[in-house]
Coordinates of N, CA and C and ligand atoms in Angstrom, one line a residue:
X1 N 0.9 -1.2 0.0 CA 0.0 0.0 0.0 C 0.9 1.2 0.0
X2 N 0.8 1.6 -0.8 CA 1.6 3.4 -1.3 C 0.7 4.3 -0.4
X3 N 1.5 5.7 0.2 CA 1.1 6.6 0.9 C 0.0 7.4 -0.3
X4 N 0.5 7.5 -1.2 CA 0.3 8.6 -1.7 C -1.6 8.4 -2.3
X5 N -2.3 9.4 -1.6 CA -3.9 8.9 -1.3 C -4.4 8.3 -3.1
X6 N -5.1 7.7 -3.3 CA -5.5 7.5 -4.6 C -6.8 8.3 -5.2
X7 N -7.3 8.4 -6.3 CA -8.4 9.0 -6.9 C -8.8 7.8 -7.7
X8 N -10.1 7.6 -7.3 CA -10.6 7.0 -8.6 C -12.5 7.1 -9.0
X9 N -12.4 7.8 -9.9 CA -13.5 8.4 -10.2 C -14.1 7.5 -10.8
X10 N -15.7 7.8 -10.4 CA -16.8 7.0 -11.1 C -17.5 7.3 -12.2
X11 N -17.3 6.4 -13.3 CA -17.7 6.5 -14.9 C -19.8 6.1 -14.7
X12 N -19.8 6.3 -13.2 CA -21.1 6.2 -13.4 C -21.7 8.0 -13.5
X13 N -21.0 8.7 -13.6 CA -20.9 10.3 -13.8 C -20.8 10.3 -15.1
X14 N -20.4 9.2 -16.0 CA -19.8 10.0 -17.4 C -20.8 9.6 -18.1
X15 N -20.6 10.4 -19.5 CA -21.3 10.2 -20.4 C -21.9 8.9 -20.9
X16 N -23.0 8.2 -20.8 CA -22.8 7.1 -21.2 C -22.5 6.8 -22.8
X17 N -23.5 8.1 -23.4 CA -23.0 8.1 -24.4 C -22.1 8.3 -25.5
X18 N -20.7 8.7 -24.6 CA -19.3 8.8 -24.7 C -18.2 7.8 -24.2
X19 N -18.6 6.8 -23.9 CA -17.8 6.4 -22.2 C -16.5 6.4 -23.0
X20 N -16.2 6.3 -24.0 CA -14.7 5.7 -24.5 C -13.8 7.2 -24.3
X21 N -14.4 8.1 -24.6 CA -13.6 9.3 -24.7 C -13.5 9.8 -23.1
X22 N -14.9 9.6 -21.9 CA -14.3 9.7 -20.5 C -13.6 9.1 -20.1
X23 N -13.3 7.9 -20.4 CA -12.5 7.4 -20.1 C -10.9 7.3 -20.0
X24 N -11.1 8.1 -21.2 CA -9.5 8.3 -22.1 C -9.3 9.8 -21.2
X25 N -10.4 10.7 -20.9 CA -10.6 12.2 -20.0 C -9.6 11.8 -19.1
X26 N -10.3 10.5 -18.4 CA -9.8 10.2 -17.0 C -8.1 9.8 -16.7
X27 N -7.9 8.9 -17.5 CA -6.2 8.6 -18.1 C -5.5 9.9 -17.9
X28 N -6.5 10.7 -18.7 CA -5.3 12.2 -19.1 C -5.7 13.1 -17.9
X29 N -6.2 12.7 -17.3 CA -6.8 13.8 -15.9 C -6.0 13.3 -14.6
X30 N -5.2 12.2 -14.7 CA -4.4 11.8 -13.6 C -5.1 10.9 -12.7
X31 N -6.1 10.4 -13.6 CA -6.8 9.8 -12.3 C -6.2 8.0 -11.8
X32 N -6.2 7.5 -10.8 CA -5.3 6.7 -9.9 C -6.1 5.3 -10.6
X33 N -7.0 4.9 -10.2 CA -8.4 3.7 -11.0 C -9.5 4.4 -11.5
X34 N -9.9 3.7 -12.3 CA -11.3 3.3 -12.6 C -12.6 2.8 -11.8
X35 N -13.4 3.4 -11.4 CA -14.0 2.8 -10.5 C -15.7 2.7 -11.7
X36 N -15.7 1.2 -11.6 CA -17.4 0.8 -12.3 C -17.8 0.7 -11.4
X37 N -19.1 1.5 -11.2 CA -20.6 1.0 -10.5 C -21.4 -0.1 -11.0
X38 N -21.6 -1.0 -10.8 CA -22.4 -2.2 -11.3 C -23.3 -2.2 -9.9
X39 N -24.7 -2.0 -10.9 CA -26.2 -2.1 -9.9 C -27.0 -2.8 -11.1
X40 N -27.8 -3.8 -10.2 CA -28.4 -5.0 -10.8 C -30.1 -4.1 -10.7
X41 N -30.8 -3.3 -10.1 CA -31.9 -2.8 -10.2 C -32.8 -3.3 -8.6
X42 N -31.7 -4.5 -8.0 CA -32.5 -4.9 -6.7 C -32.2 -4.7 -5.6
X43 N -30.5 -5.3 -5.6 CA -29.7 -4.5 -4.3 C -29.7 -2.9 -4.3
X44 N -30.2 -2.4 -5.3 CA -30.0 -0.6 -4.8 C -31.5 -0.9 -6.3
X45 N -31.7 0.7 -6.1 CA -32.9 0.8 -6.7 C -32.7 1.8 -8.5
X46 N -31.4 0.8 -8.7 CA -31.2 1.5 -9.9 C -30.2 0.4 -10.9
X47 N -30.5 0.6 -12.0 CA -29.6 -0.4 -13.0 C -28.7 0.4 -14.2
X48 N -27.2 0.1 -13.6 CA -26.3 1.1 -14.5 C -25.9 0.1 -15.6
X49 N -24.5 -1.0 -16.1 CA -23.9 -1.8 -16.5 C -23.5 -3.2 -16.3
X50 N -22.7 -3.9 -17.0 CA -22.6 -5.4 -16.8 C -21.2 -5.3 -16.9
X51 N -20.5 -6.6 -17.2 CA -19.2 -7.3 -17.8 C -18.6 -6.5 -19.6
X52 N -19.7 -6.1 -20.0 CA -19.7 -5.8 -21.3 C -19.3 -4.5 -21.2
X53 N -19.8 -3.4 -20.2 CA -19.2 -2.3 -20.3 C -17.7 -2.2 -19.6
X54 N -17.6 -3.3 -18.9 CA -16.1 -3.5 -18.0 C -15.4 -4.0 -18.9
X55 N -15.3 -4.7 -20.4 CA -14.5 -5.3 -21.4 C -14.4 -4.3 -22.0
X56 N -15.3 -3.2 -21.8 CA -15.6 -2.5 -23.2 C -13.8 -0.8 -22.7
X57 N -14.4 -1.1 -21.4 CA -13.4 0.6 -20.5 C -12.0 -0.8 -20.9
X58 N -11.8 -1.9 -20.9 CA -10.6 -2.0 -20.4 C -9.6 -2.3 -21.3
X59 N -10.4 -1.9 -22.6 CA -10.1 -1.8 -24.5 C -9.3 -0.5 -24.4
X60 N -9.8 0.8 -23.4 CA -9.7 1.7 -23.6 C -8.5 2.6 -22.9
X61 N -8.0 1.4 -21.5 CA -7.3 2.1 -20.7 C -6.5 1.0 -19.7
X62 N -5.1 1.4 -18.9 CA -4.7 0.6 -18.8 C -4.5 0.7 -17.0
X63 N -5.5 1.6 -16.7 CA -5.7 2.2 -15.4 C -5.8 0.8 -14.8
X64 N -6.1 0.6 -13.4 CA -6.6 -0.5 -12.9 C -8.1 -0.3 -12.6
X65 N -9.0 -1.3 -12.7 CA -10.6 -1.5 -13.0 C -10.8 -1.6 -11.9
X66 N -11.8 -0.8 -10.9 CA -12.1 -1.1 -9.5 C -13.6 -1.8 -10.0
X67 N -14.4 -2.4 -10.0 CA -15.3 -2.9 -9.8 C -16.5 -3.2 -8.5
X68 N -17.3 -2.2 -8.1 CA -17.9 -1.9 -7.7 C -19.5 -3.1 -7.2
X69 N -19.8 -4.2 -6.9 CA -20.5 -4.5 -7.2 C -21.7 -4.7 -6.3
X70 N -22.9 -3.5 -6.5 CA -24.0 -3.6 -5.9 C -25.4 -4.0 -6.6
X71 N -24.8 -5.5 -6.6 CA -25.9 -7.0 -7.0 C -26.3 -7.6 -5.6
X72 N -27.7 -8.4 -6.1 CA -28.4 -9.1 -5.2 C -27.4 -10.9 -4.6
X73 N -26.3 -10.7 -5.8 CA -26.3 -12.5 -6.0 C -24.6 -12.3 -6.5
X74 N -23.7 -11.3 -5.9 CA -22.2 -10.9 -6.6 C -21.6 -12.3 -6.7
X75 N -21.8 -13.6 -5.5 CA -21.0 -14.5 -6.1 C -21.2 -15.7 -8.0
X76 N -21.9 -14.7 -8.5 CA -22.4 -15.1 -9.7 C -22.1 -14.1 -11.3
X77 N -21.3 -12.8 -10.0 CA -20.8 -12.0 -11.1 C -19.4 -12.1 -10.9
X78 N -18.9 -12.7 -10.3 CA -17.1 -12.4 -10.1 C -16.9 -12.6 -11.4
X79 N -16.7 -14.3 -11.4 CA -16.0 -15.2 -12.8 C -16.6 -14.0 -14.1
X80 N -17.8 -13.7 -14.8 CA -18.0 -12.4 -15.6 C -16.9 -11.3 -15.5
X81 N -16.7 -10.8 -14.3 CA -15.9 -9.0 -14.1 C -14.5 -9.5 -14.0
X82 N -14.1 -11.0 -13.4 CA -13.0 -11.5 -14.0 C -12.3 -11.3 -15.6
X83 N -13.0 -12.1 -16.1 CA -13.1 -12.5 -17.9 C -13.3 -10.9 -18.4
X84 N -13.9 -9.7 -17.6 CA -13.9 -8.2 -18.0 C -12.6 -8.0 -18.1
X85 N -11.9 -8.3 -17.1 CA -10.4 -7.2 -17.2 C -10.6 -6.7 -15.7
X86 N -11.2 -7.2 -14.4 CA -11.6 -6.2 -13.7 C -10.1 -6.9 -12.6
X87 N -9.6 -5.4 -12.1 CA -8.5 -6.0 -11.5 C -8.7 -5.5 -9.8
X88 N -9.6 -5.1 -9.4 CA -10.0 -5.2 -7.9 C -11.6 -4.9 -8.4
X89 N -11.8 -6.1 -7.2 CA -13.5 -6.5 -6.9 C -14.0 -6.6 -5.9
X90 N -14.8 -5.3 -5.6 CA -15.1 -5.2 -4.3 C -17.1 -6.2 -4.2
X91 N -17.4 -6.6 -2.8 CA -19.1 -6.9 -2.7 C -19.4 -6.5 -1.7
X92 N -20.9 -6.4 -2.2 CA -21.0 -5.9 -0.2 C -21.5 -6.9 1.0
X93 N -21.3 -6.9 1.8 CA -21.3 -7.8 2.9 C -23.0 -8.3 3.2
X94 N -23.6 -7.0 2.7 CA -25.0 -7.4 3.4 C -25.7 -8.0 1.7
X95 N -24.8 -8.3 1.1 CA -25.4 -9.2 -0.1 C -24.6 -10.6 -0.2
X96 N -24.1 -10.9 0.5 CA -23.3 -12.7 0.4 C -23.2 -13.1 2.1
X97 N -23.7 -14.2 1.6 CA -23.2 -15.1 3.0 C -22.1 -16.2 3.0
X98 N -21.6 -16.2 1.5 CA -20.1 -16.8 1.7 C -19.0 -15.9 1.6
X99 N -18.6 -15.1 2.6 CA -17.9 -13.7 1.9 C -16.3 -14.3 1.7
X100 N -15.9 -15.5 2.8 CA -15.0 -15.8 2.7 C -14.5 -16.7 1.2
X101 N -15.2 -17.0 0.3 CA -15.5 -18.0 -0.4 C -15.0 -17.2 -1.2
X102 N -16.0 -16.4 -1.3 CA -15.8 -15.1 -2.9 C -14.8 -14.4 -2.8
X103 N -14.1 -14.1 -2.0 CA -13.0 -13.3 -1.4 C -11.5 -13.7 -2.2
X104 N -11.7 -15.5 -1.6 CA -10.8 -15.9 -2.1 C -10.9 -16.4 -3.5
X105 N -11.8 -16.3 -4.3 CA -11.8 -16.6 -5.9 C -11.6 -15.6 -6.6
X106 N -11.5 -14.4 -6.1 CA -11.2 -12.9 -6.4 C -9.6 -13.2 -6.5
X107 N -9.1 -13.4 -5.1 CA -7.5 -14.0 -4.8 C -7.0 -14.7 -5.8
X108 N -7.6 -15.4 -5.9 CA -7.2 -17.0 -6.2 C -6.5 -16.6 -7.9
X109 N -7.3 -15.8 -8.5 CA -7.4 -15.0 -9.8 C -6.5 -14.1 -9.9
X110 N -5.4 -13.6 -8.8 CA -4.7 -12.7 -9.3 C -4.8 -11.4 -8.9
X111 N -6.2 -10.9 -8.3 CA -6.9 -9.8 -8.8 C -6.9 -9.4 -7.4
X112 N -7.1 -7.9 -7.1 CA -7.5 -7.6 -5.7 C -8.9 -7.5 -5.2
X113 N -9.5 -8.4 -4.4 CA -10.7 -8.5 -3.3 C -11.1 -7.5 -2.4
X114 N -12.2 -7.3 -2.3 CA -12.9 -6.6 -1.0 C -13.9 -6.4 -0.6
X115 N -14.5 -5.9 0.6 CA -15.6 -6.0 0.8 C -16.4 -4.4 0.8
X116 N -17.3 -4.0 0.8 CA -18.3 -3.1 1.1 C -19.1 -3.0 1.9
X117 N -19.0 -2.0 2.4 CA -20.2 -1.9 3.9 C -21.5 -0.4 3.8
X118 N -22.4 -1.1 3.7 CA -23.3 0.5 3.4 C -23.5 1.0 4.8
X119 N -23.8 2.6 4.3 CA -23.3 3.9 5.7 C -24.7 2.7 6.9
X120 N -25.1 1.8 6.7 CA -26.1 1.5 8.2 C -25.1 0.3 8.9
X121 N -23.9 -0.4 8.1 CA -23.7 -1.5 8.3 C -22.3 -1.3 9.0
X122 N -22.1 -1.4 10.3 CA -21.1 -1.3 11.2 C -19.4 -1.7 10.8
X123 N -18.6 -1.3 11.2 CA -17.0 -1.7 10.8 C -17.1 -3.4 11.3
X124 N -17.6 -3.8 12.1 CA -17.1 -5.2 13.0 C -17.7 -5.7 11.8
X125 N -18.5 -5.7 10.8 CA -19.1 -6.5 9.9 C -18.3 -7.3 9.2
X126 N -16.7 -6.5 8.9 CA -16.0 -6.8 8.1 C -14.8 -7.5 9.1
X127 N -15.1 -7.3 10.5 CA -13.3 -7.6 10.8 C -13.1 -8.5 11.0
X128 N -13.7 -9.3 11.1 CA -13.0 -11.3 10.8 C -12.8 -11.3 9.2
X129 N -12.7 -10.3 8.4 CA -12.6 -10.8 6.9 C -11.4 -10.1 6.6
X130 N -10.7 -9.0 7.4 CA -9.8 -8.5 7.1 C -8.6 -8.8 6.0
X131 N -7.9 -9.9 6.8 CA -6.8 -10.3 6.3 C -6.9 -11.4 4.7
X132 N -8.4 -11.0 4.4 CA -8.8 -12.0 3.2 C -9.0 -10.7 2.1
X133 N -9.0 -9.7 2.8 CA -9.8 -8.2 1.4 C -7.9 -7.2 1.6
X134 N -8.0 -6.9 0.4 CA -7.0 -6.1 0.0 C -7.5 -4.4 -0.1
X135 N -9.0 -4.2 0.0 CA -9.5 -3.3 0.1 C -10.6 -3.0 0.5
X136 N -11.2 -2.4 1.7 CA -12.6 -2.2 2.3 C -13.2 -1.2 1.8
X137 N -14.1 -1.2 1.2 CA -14.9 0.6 0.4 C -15.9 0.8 1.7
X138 N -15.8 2.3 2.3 CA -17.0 2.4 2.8 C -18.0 3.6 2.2
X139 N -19.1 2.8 2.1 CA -19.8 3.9 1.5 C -20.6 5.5 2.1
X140 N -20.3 5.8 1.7 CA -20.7 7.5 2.6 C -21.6 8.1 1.7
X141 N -22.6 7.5 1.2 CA -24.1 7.2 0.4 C -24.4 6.5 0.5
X142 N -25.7 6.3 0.6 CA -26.8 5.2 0.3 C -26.5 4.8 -1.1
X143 N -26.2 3.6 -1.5 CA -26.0 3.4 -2.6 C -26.8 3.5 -3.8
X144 N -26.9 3.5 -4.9 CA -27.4 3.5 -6.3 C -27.4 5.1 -6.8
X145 N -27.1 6.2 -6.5 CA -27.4 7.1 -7.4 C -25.7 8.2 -6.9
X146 N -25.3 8.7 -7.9 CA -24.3 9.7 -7.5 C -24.9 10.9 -7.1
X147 N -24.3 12.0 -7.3 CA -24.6 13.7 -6.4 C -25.0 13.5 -4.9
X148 N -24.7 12.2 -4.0 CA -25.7 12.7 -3.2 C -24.4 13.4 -1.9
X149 N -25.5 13.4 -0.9 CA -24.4 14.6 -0.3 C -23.7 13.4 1.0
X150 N -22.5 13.6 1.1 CA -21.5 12.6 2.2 C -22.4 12.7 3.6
X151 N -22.5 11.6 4.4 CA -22.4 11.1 5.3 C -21.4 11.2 6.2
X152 N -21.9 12.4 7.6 CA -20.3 12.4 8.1 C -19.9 11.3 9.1
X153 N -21.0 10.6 9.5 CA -20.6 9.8 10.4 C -19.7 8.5 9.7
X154 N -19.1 9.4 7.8 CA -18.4 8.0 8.0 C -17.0 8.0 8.4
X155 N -17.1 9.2 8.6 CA -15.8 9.7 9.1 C -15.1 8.3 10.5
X156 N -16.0 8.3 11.6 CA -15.6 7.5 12.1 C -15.3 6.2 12.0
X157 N -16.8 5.5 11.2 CA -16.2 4.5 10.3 C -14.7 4.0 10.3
X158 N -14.3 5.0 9.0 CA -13.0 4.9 8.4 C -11.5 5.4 9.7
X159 N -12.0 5.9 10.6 CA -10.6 5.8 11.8 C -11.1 4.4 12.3
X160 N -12.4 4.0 13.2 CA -12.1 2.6 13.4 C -11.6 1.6 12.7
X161 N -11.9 1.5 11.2 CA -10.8 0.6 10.5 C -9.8 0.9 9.8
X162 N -9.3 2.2 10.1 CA -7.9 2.1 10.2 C -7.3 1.4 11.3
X163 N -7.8 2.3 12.3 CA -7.3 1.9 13.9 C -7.4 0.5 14.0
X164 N -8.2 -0.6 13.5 CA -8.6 -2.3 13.3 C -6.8 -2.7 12.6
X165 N -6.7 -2.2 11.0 CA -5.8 -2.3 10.2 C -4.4 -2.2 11.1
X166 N -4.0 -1.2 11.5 CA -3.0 -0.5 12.1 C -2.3 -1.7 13.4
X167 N -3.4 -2.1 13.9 CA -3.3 -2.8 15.0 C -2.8 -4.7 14.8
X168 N -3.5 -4.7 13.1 CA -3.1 -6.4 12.9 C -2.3 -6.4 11.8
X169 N -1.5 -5.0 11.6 CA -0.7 -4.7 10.4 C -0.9 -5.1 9.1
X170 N -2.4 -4.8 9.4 CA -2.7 -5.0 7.8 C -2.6 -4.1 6.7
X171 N -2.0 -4.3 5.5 CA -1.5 -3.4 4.2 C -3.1 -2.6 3.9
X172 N -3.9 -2.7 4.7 CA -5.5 -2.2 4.1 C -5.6 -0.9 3.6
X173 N -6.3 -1.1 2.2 CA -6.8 0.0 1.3 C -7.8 0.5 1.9
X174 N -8.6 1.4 2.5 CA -9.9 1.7 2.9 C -10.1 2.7 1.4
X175 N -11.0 2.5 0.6 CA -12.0 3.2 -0.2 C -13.2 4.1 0.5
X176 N -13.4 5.3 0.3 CA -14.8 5.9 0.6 C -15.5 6.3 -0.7
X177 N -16.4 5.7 -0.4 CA -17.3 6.0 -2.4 C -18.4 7.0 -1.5
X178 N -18.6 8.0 -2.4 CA -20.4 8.6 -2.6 C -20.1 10.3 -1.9
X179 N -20.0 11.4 -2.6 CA -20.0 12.6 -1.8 C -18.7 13.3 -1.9
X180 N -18.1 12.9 -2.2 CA -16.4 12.6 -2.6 C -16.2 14.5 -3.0
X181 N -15.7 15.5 -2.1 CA -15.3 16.9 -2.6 C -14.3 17.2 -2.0
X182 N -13.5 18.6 -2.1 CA -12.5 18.9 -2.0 C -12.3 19.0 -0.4
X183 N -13.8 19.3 0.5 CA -13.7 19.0 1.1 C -13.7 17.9 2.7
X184 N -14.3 16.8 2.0 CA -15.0 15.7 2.9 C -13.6 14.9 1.8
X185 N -13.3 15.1 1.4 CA -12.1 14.3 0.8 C -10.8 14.4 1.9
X186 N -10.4 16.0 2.0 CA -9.4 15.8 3.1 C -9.6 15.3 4.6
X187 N -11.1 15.5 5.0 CA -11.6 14.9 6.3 C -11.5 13.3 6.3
X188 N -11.7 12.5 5.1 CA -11.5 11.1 5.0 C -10.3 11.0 5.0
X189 N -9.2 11.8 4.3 CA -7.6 11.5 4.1 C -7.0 11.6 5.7
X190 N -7.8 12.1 6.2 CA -7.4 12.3 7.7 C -7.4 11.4 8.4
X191 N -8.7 11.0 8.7 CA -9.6 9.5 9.0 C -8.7 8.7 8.9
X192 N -8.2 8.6 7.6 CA -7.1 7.4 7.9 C -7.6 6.4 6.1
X193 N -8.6 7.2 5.2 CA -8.4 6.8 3.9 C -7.9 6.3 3.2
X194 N -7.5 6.0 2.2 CA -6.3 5.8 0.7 C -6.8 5.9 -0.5
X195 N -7.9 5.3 -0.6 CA -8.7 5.6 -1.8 C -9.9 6.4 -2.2
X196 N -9.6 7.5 -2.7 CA -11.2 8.2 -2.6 C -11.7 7.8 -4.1
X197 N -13.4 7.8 -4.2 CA -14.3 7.9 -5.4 C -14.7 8.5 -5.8
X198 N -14.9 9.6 -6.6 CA -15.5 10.5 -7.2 C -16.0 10.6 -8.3
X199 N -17.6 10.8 -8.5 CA -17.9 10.4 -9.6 C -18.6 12.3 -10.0
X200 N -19.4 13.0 -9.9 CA -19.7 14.0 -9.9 C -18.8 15.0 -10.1
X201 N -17.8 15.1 -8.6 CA -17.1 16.3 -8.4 C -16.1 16.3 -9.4
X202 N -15.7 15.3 -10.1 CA -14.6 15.3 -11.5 C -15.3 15.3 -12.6
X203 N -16.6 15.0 -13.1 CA -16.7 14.8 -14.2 C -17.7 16.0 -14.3
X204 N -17.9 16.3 -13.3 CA -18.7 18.1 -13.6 C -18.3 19.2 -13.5
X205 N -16.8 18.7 -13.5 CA -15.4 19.8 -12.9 C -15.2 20.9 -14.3
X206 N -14.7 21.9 -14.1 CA -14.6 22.8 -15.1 C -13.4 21.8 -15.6
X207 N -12.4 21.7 -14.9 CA -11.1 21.1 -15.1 C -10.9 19.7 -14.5
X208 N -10.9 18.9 -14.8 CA -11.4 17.5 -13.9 C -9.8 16.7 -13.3
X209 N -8.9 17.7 -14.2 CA -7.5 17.1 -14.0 C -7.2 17.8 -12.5
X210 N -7.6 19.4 -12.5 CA -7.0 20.2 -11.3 C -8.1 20.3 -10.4
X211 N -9.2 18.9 -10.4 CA -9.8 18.7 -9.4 C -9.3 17.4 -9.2
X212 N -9.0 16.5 -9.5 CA -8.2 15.5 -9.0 C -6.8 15.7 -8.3
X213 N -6.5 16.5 -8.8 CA -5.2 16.9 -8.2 C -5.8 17.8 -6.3
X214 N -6.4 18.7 -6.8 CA -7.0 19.0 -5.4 C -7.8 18.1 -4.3
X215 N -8.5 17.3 -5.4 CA -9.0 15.3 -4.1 C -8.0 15.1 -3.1
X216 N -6.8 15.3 -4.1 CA -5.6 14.1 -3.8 C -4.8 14.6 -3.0
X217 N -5.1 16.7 -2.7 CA -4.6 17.4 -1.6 C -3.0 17.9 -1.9
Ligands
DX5_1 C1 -23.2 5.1 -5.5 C2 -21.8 4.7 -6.1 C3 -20.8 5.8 -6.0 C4 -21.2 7.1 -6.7 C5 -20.3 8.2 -6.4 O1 -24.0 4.0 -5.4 O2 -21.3 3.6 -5.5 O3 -19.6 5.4 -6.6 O4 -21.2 6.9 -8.1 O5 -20.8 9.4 -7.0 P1 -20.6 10.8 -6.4 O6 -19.1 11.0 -6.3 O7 -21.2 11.7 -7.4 O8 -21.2 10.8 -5.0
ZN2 ZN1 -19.2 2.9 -6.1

């Protein structure tokens, strides 16, 4: 795990009807990953993309693919976002009851694993799975839609698992997805963060390069 905090913005902000050319924005904007939203229409109340748009961004760029996935049934989409190009896969906890299972066939593949916890679902959710996820996302939205506004209690969140990590020396990535600005960005880099998400505040940016660069502090 490198200090230096990461950016990775959500192409669920971009054009859909451009994505090859945001995509290529994003490359030339400095941005750290790729982050896909994948929503099936049940786990969250909205339906963005599949495997097909994850094959399609990774024609396009040589970023690393965060894969996002808020499905009803994710242990049935890995092997798919695998076969995409997707090179970290995160699910969320309150959607699998084998988390250990899926964790390691993410592993097993090469690829970086993780879990997801929505802003109601506590840090202890995840900490017997620690040492199996390469990266924890916590969401600071209710999932399925971008613009909405951060969540500050996830501030805490993200110190208690740092404070968790720190303690069992784990290399852990914490991700914060949803709300993502110049300023609840440096309050999570504080917290104890590494990876922020931003899908709005960069792609509605006058300048999306010298607002990544300002995420990233
Ligand atoms: C919400 C997604 C987030 C969202 C972030 O379900 O997981 O990644 O796209 O969008 P902003 O940055 O606009 O809150
Ligand atoms: Zn996301």
């Amino acid at each position: 795990m490198t200090n230096r905090l990461k950016i990775a913005p959500s192409i669920l902000a971009a054009d859909f009807a451009d994505m090859g050319a945001c995509v290529k924005l994003l490359e030339n904007a400095g941005a750290d990953w790729v982050h896909l939203d994948i929503m099936d229409g049940h786990f969250v109340p909205n339906i963005s993309f599949g495997p097909q748009m994850c094959a399609a961004v990774r024609e396009r760029t040589q970023l690393p693919l965060d894969v996002h996935l808020m499905v009803q049934r994710p242990g049935d989409w890995i092997d798919p976002f695998l076969d995409a190009g997707a090179d970290i896969i995160t699910l969320h906890v309150e959607a699998e009851v084998h988390l250990q299972r899926q964790l390691a066939r993410i592993r097993h593949a090469g690829r970086k694993a993780g879990l997801v916890i929505n802003p109601g679902t506590p840090v202890y959710a995840v900490e017997c799975m620690l040492e199996y996820c390469d990266v924890v996302l916590i969401m600071s939205v209710n999932p399925g839609f971008g613009g909405q506004e951060f969540l500050p209690h996830t501030l805490n969140k993200i110190e208690k698992l740092r404070a968790l990590a720190i303690k069992r020396d784990l290399p852990l990535e914490i991700e914060v997805d949803g709300g993502i600005n110049p300023k609840t960005a440096r309050q999570c880099a504080k917290a104890g963060a590494t990876v922020l998400v931003a899908g709005s505040s960069v792609f509605f940016a006058d300048d999306p390069a010298d607002m990544i660069s300002t995420l990233r502090g």
